[in-house]
Coordinates of C-alpha atoms in Angstrom, one line a residue:
M5 CA -210.2 -99.6 84.9
A6 CA -210.3 -96.1 83.2
I7 CA -212.6 -93.4 84.5
I8 CA -213.7 -91.4 81.4
R9 CA -216.5 -89.0 82.2
P10 CA -219.0 -86.8 80.3
F11 CA -218.9 -83.2 81.2
E12 CA -220.6 -79.8 80.9
C13 CA -218.8 -78.3 77.9
V14 CA -218.1 -74.7 77.2
R15 CA -217.8 -74.3 73.4
P16 CA -218.1 -71.7 70.7
N17 CA -221.5 -70.9 69.2
T18 CA -222.1 -72.4 65.8
E19 CA -221.6 -69.2 63.8
V20 CA -218.1 -68.5 65.1
A21 CA -216.7 -72.0 65.7
A22 CA -214.6 -72.2 62.5
R23 CA -213.0 -68.8 63.3
F24 CA -212.6 -69.5 67.0
A25 CA -210.9 -72.9 66.9
A26 CA -207.1 -72.7 66.9
L27 CA -204.1 -74.9 66.5
P28 CA -202.4 -75.8 69.8
Y29 CA -200.6 -73.1 71.6
D30 CA -197.1 -74.7 71.2
V31 CA -197.3 -74.9 67.4
Y32 CA -196.4 -71.2 67.2
N33 CA -193.5 -69.1 68.4
R34 CA -194.5 -65.6 69.8
E35 CA -194.1 -63.8 66.4
E36 CA -196.1 -66.5 64.6
A37 CA -198.9 -66.4 67.2
T38 CA -199.1 -62.6 67.0
K39 CA -199.4 -62.7 63.2
E40 CA -202.1 -65.4 63.4
V41 CA -204.2 -63.4 65.9
E42 CA -203.8 -60.3 63.6
R43 CA -205.0 -62.5 60.7
E44 CA -208.0 -63.8 62.7
P45 CA -208.8 -61.6 65.6
M46 CA -211.5 -64.1 66.8
S47 CA -209.0 -66.9 67.1
F48 CA -208.9 -68.7 70.5
L49 CA -205.1 -68.3 70.2
K50 CA -205.5 -64.8 71.7
I51 CA -206.6 -66.5 74.9
D52 CA -204.2 -69.4 74.7
R53 CA -201.3 -67.0 74.0
A54 CA -202.4 -63.8 75.5
E55 CA -199.0 -62.2 75.1
T56 CA -200.2 -61.5 71.6
Q57 CA -202.2 -58.7 73.1
F58 CA -199.1 -56.9 74.4
S59 CA -196.0 -55.3 72.9
E60 CA -192.9 -57.3 72.6
D61 CA -191.3 -55.7 75.7
V62 CA -193.9 -57.5 77.9
D63 CA -192.6 -60.8 79.0
T64 CA -194.5 -63.9 77.6
Y65 CA -194.9 -65.2 81.2
A66 CA -195.7 -61.9 82.9
D67 CA -198.6 -61.8 85.4
E68 CA -200.6 -59.5 83.2
V69 CA -200.5 -62.0 80.4
Y70 CA -202.4 -64.6 82.4
L71 CA -204.8 -61.9 83.8
K72 CA -205.5 -60.9 80.2
A73 CA -206.2 -64.5 79.2
R74 CA -208.7 -64.8 82.0
E75 CA -210.3 -61.5 81.0
L76 CA -210.7 -62.5 77.4
F77 CA -212.1 -65.9 78.3
L78 CA -214.7 -64.4 80.6
K79 CA -215.6 -61.8 78.0
A80 CA -216.1 -64.5 75.4
I81 CA -218.6 -66.2 77.7
E82 CA -220.3 -62.9 78.5
D83 CA -220.8 -61.8 74.9
G84 CA -222.0 -65.2 73.7
T85 CA -219.0 -66.2 71.7
L86 CA -218.8 -69.2 74.1
I87 CA -221.9 -71.1 75.3
T88 CA -222.2 -73.6 78.1
D89 CA -224.0 -76.9 77.7
S90 CA -225.9 -77.6 81.0
D91 CA -226.0 -81.4 80.5
K92 CA -223.1 -83.7 81.1
S93 CA -222.3 -85.1 77.6
Y94 CA -219.7 -86.8 75.6
Y95 CA -218.8 -85.3 72.2
I96 CA -217.5 -86.9 69.0
Y97 CA -214.7 -85.1 67.3
E98 CA -214.1 -86.2 63.7
L99 CA -211.1 -84.9 61.7
T100 CA -210.4 -85.7 58.1
M101 CA -207.1 -85.0 56.4
D102 CA -206.2 -86.2 52.9
N103 CA -209.3 -88.4 52.8
R104 CA -208.3 -90.2 56.0
T105 CA -210.7 -89.8 58.9
Q106 CA -210.1 -90.3 62.7
T107 CA -212.8 -90.0 65.3
G108 CA -212.3 -89.4 69.0
I109 CA -214.5 -89.1 72.0
V110 CA -214.2 -85.8 73.9
A111 CA -214.5 -86.4 77.6
T112 CA -212.7 -85.8 80.9
A113 CA -210.1 -88.3 82.3
S114 CA -209.2 -88.9 85.9
I115 CA -206.0 -87.3 87.4
D116 CA -205.9 -90.4 89.7
D117 CA -205.7 -92.6 86.6
Y118 CA -202.8 -90.4 85.5
E119 CA -201.1 -90.7 88.9
N120 CA -201.7 -94.5 89.1
N121 CA -200.5 -95.1 85.5
V122 CA -203.8 -96.3 84.1
I123 CA -203.1 -93.4 81.8
K124 CA -199.6 -94.2 80.5
K125 CA -196.9 -91.9 79.4
H126 CA -194.0 -92.3 77.0
E127 CA -192.3 -88.9 77.4
N128 CA -190.7 -86.9 80.2
T129 CA -192.0 -83.4 80.9
R130 CA -190.0 -80.3 81.6
A131 CA -190.9 -78.1 84.6
D132 CA -190.4 -74.9 82.7
K133 CA -192.8 -75.9 80.0
E134 CA -195.3 -77.1 82.6
A135 CA -195.2 -73.8 84.5
D136 CA -196.8 -71.8 81.7
R137 CA -199.8 -74.1 81.3
I138 CA -200.2 -74.5 85.0
R139 CA -200.6 -70.8 85.3
H140 CA -202.9 -70.7 82.3
V141 CA -205.2 -73.4 83.6
D142 CA -205.2 -71.9 87.1
S143 CA -205.9 -68.4 85.9
L144 CA -208.8 -69.4 83.7
S145 CA -210.0 -72.1 86.0
A146 CA -210.5 -74.1 82.8
Q147 CA -208.7 -76.6 80.6
T148 CA -208.8 -75.4 77.0
G149 CA -206.5 -77.7 75.0
P150 CA -207.5 -81.3 75.0
I151 CA -205.0 -84.1 75.7
F152 CA -204.7 -86.5 72.8
L153 CA -205.2 -90.0 74.3
A154 CA -205.3 -93.4 72.6
Y155 CA -206.8 -96.7 73.5
R156 CA -207.2 -100.2 72.0
A157 CA -210.3 -100.2 69.9
N158 CA -213.5 -101.3 71.5
E159 CA -216.6 -102.6 69.6
L160 CA -219.1 -101.1 72.0
I161 CA -217.5 -97.7 71.8
N162 CA -217.2 -97.9 68.0
A163 CA -220.9 -98.7 67.8
E164 CA -221.9 -95.7 69.9
V165 CA -219.7 -93.4 67.9
K166 CA -221.2 -94.7 64.6
K167 CA -224.7 -94.2 66.0
A168 CA -223.9 -90.6 67.1
K169 CA -222.6 -89.7 63.7
E170 CA -226.0 -90.5 62.1
N171 CA -227.2 -87.2 63.7
A172 CA -226.7 -83.7 62.5
P173 CA -223.3 -82.3 63.6
L174 CA -223.0 -79.4 66.0
Y175 CA -220.1 -78.1 63.8
S176 CA -218.9 -78.9 60.4
F177 CA -216.2 -76.8 58.8
V178 CA -212.9 -76.9 56.9
S179 CA -210.0 -75.1 58.6
N180 CA -207.4 -73.1 56.7
D181 CA -205.0 -76.0 56.5
G182 CA -207.6 -78.1 54.7
I183 CA -208.6 -80.3 57.7
R184 CA -212.4 -81.0 57.9
H185 CA -213.7 -80.9 61.5
R186 CA -217.1 -82.3 62.5
V187 CA -218.5 -82.4 66.1
F188 CA -221.4 -84.4 67.4
K189 CA -223.0 -84.6 70.8
I190 CA -223.9 -87.7 72.9
N191 CA -226.3 -87.0 75.7
N192 CA -228.6 -89.9 75.4
P193 CA -228.5 -91.5 78.9
E194 CA -228.2 -95.1 77.6
S195 CA -225.3 -94.2 75.2
V196 CA -223.6 -92.1 77.9
M197 CA -223.7 -95.1 80.3
C198 CA -222.6 -97.6 77.6
I199 CA -219.5 -95.5 76.8
K200 CA -218.7 -94.9 80.5
N201 CA -219.0 -98.6 81.3
A202 CA -217.0 -99.7 78.2
F203 CA -214.0 -97.5 79.3
E204 CA -214.2 -98.9 82.8
K205 CA -213.3 -102.3 81.3
I206 CA -210.3 -100.8 79.6
D207 CA -207.1 -101.3 81.6
S208 CA -204.8 -98.9 79.8
I209 CA -205.1 -95.5 78.2
Y210 CA -202.1 -93.9 76.5
I211 CA -201.0 -90.3 76.1
A212 CA -200.3 -89.9 72.3
D213 CA -199.6 -86.2 72.4
G214 CA -199.9 -83.5 75.0
H215 CA -197.7 -84.7 77.9
H216 CA -197.1 -81.2 79.2
R217 CA -200.7 -80.2 79.0
A218 CA -201.7 -83.4 80.9
A219 CA -199.0 -82.9 83.6
S220 CA -200.1 -79.3 84.1
A221 CA -203.8 -80.1 84.4
V222 CA -202.9 -82.8 86.9
K223 CA -200.8 -80.5 89.0
V224 CA -203.5 -77.8 89.1
G225 CA -206.0 -80.5 90.1
L226 CA -203.7 -81.8 92.9
K227 CA -203.1 -78.3 94.2
R228 CA -206.8 -77.5 94.3
R229 CA -207.5 -80.9 96.0
S230 CA -205.2 -79.9 98.8
E231 CA -206.8 -76.5 99.2
V232 CA -210.5 -77.4 99.1
K233 CA -212.6 -78.0 102.2
N234 CA -215.1 -80.9 102.3
Y235 CA -213.3 -82.6 99.4
T236 CA -215.5 -85.3 97.7
G237 CA -213.6 -86.4 94.7
E238 CA -216.4 -85.4 92.4
E239 CA -215.0 -81.9 91.8
E240 CA -214.2 -81.1 88.2
F241 CA -210.6 -80.3 89.0
N242 CA -210.1 -84.1 89.5
Y243 CA -210.6 -84.6 85.7
F244 CA -208.8 -83.2 82.7
L245 CA -210.1 -82.5 79.1
S246 CA -209.2 -85.2 76.6
V247 CA -210.0 -86.6 73.2
L248 CA -209.7 -90.4 73.1
F249 CA -209.0 -92.2 69.8
P250 CA -209.1 -95.9 69.0
D251 CA -205.6 -97.2 67.9
E252 CA -207.0 -98.5 64.6
E253 CA -207.7 -95.0 63.3
L254 CA -204.5 -93.3 64.3
M255 CA -201.6 -92.6 62.0
I256 CA -198.2 -91.5 63.2
M257 CA -196.1 -89.6 60.7
D258 CA -192.3 -89.7 60.3
Y259 CA -190.2 -87.4 62.4
N260 CA -187.1 -86.7 60.3
R261 CA -183.6 -85.5 61.3
V262 CA -181.3 -82.9 59.8
I263 CA -177.6 -82.5 60.9
K264 CA -175.4 -79.4 60.8
D265 CA -172.0 -81.2 60.2
L266 CA -170.3 -84.6 59.8
N267 CA -168.3 -84.3 63.0
G268 CA -165.0 -83.8 61.1
L269 CA -165.6 -86.7 58.7
S270 CA -165.6 -86.5 54.9
S271 CA -168.6 -87.9 53.1
I272 CA -166.6 -90.9 52.0
Q273 CA -165.4 -91.5 55.6
F274 CA -168.9 -91.1 56.9
I275 CA -170.4 -93.6 54.5
K276 CA -167.6 -96.1 55.3
A277 CA -168.3 -95.6 59.0
L278 CA -172.0 -96.3 58.5
E279 CA -171.2 -99.6 56.8
D280 CA -168.8 -100.5 59.7
K281 CA -171.6 -99.7 62.2
G282 CA -174.1 -102.2 60.7
F283 CA -175.8 -100.3 57.8
D284 CA -176.0 -101.3 54.1
V285 CA -175.7 -98.0 52.1
L286 CA -177.3 -98.0 48.7
E287 CA -177.4 -95.1 46.2
A288 CA -180.9 -94.1 45.2
K289 CA -182.1 -92.4 42.0
E290 CA -184.8 -90.4 43.8
A291 CA -185.8 -89.2 47.3
V292 CA -186.1 -92.0 49.7
K293 CA -189.3 -92.3 51.9
P294 CA -188.7 -95.6 53.8
S295 CA -191.3 -98.2 53.2
K296 CA -190.5 -100.6 56.1
K297 CA -188.9 -100.7 59.5
A298 CA -185.2 -100.5 59.9
S299 CA -184.7 -98.7 56.7
F300 CA -183.8 -95.0 56.4
G301 CA -183.4 -92.4 53.7
M302 CA -180.2 -90.3 53.7
Y303 CA -179.5 -87.1 51.8
L304 CA -175.9 -86.1 51.6
E305 CA -174.1 -83.8 49.2
G306 CA -177.1 -83.5 46.8
K307 CA -177.6 -87.3 46.6
W308 CA -180.1 -89.7 48.2
Y309 CA -179.2 -93.0 49.7
E310 CA -181.1 -95.9 51.3
L311 CA -179.7 -97.2 54.6
R312 CA -180.7 -100.7 55.7
A313 CA -179.9 -101.8 59.2
R314 CA -178.4 -105.2 59.3
E315 CA -179.6 -107.9 61.7
E316 CA -176.6 -107.3 64.1
I317 CA -177.9 -103.9 65.1
L318 CA -181.6 -104.7 65.4
S319 CA -183.2 -105.3 68.8
T320 CA -186.5 -106.7 70.3
D321 CA -186.3 -104.3 73.2
P322 CA -189.3 -101.9 73.0
V323 CA -187.1 -98.8 73.0
D324 CA -183.9 -100.0 71.4
G325 CA -185.9 -101.6 68.6
L326 CA -187.4 -98.3 67.5
D327 CA -186.0 -96.9 64.3
V328 CA -185.2 -93.6 65.9
A329 CA -183.2 -95.6 68.5
I330 CA -181.4 -97.7 65.9
L331 CA -180.3 -94.5 64.1
Q332 CA -179.4 -92.8 67.4
N333 CA -177.4 -95.7 68.9
N334 CA -175.5 -96.7 65.7
C335 CA -175.0 -93.4 63.9
L336 CA -175.8 -90.1 65.7
T337 CA -174.1 -90.9 68.9
P338 CA -171.0 -92.9 67.9
L339 CA -170.3 -91.3 64.5
L340 CA -171.6 -87.8 64.8
G341 CA -171.1 -87.2 68.5
I342 CA -174.7 -86.3 69.1
S343 CA -175.4 -88.1 72.4
D344 CA -178.2 -85.9 73.6
P345 CA -180.5 -84.9 70.7
K346 CA -182.7 -82.9 73.1
T347 CA -180.0 -80.3 73.8
D348 CA -177.4 -80.7 71.0
K349 CA -177.6 -77.7 68.6
R350 CA -176.1 -79.7 65.7
I351 CA -179.4 -81.6 65.2
D352 CA -182.8 -80.4 64.2
F353 CA -186.1 -82.3 63.6
V354 CA -188.5 -81.9 60.7
G355 CA -192.1 -83.2 60.9
G356 CA -193.1 -85.6 58.1
I357 CA -196.0 -83.2 57.2
R358 CA -193.3 -81.0 55.6
G359 CA -192.3 -83.7 53.1
L360 CA -188.8 -84.7 51.8
K361 CA -188.3 -81.5 49.9
E362 CA -187.9 -79.7 53.2
L363 CA -185.0 -82.0 54.0
E364 CA -183.3 -81.1 50.8
E365 CA -183.9 -77.4 51.4
R366 CA -182.5 -77.6 54.9
C367 CA -179.3 -79.3 53.5
N368 CA -179.0 -76.4 51.0
K369 CA -179.5 -73.8 53.7
D370 CA -178.0 -74.7 57.1
C371 CA -177.4 -78.4 57.3
V372 CA -175.3 -81.0 55.5
L373 CA -177.0 -84.3 56.2
A374 CA -180.6 -85.4 56.5
F375 CA -182.3 -88.7 57.4
S376 CA -185.9 -89.6 56.5
M377 CA -187.5 -92.0 58.9
Y378 CA -190.0 -94.8 58.8
P379 CA -192.8 -93.8 61.2
T380 CA -193.1 -95.2 64.7
S381 CA -196.3 -97.2 65.0
I382 CA -199.0 -96.8 67.6
Q383 CA -198.3 -100.4 68.7
E384 CA -194.7 -99.5 69.3
L385 CA -195.8 -96.5 71.4
F386 CA -198.1 -98.7 73.4
A387 CA -195.3 -101.2 74.0
V388 CA -192.9 -98.6 75.3
A389 CA -195.5 -97.1 77.6
D390 CA -196.6 -100.6 78.8
A391 CA -192.9 -101.3 79.8
N392 CA -192.9 -98.0 81.7
R393 CA -190.1 -96.7 79.4
L394 CA -189.6 -93.5 77.6
M395 CA -189.5 -92.9 73.8
P396 CA -186.3 -91.2 72.4
P397 CA -186.9 -87.5 71.7
K398 CA -189.0 -86.6 68.7
S399 CA -190.1 -90.2 68.0
T400 CA -193.7 -89.4 66.9
W401 CA -195.5 -86.7 64.8
F402 CA -199.3 -86.8 65.0
E403 CA -201.5 -85.3 62.3
P404 CA -204.0 -83.7 62.1
K405 CA -203.6 -81.5 65.2
L406 CA -206.5 -81.2 67.6
R407 CA -208.0 -77.7 67.7
S408 CA -208.0 -75.8 71.0
G409 CA -211.1 -73.8 72.0
L410 CA -213.7 -76.1 70.5
F411 CA -214.1 -77.8 73.8
I412 CA -213.4 -76.2 77.2
H413 CA -213.7 -77.8 80.6
R414 CA -214.2 -75.5 83.6
I415 CA -212.7 -76.7 86.8

């Protein structure tokens, strides 16, 4: 039973929404974030990454950075850049990329559901990455970057979403990266109750993207829960900002691998070793974008190959059966000596949004080998989470990215 609640949303006024909405804070390094804020001074990124307001000699995680974030947030409310809806509502967030549309419900999810594993995870979090967002949420007393959640599609919820989209949108704009964003509001009491009740009948919700933001929001909520007198459970810090998408509308893109060296092997030796490890290696006339599971593209010494995993190295295990695990367990670890792809400096990861040309360019620049992957499916993600297991690093790449600053939940 998932508790998914409507909330009083803080959001940009219609005139500035397109300029205010920003890509997630962790898409940028500090230099890139600073340049983006210089390009668009109204961007929410200046609040999300307030170090952009300081010279480089000020540490990214200095106290004054979080104080500045709070100051800028409150100023945006004061000057009318941000407005507050006084009614508890759900919102519909529709994103369209390359003529493919996905539509989610903006709401708040329960930190108890997170703790009790009704909201399921597939990735570990790192304390150092959590620390920054914990301080950001705590300083603003607000959650500003929604967690990307997924659920198995539900007919009642689909019908309410369809009905809401018959109304005029609150926002409709195309961002610089060509993504169309439309937002609708659901505050009709019958529709609100229908959505709330429908989610209460759903047993499992899944974090698709945003594990660190979720963990941070939960830790702030638990901290405040321990501090408050006359605790009721209804306080807003018991819930965290989310956008929930039905599985049928989601697309996971490939997350490709580039390697710095062949671990002392020649190209001929490496190809022979792949064959010995359970792969058929076929020369290709053009760049290989895998079209089915257990197949891989490989770029080596200016040539493309197709790798096909033979039956002997396939698995029905929810983790070991993933394509990223097949490659890791039968090539990267035994042949290339890359046993921990999270920490090994000899491997890097390239999101599928960058295309196969990026793999070739990396091999001409600082790598010698690239693998193009078949994307992990949303059903595979669900299966791993249902088994209380973890995905290998860099298994999924979600596009389009949800914008921060369009929806803010004050706690």
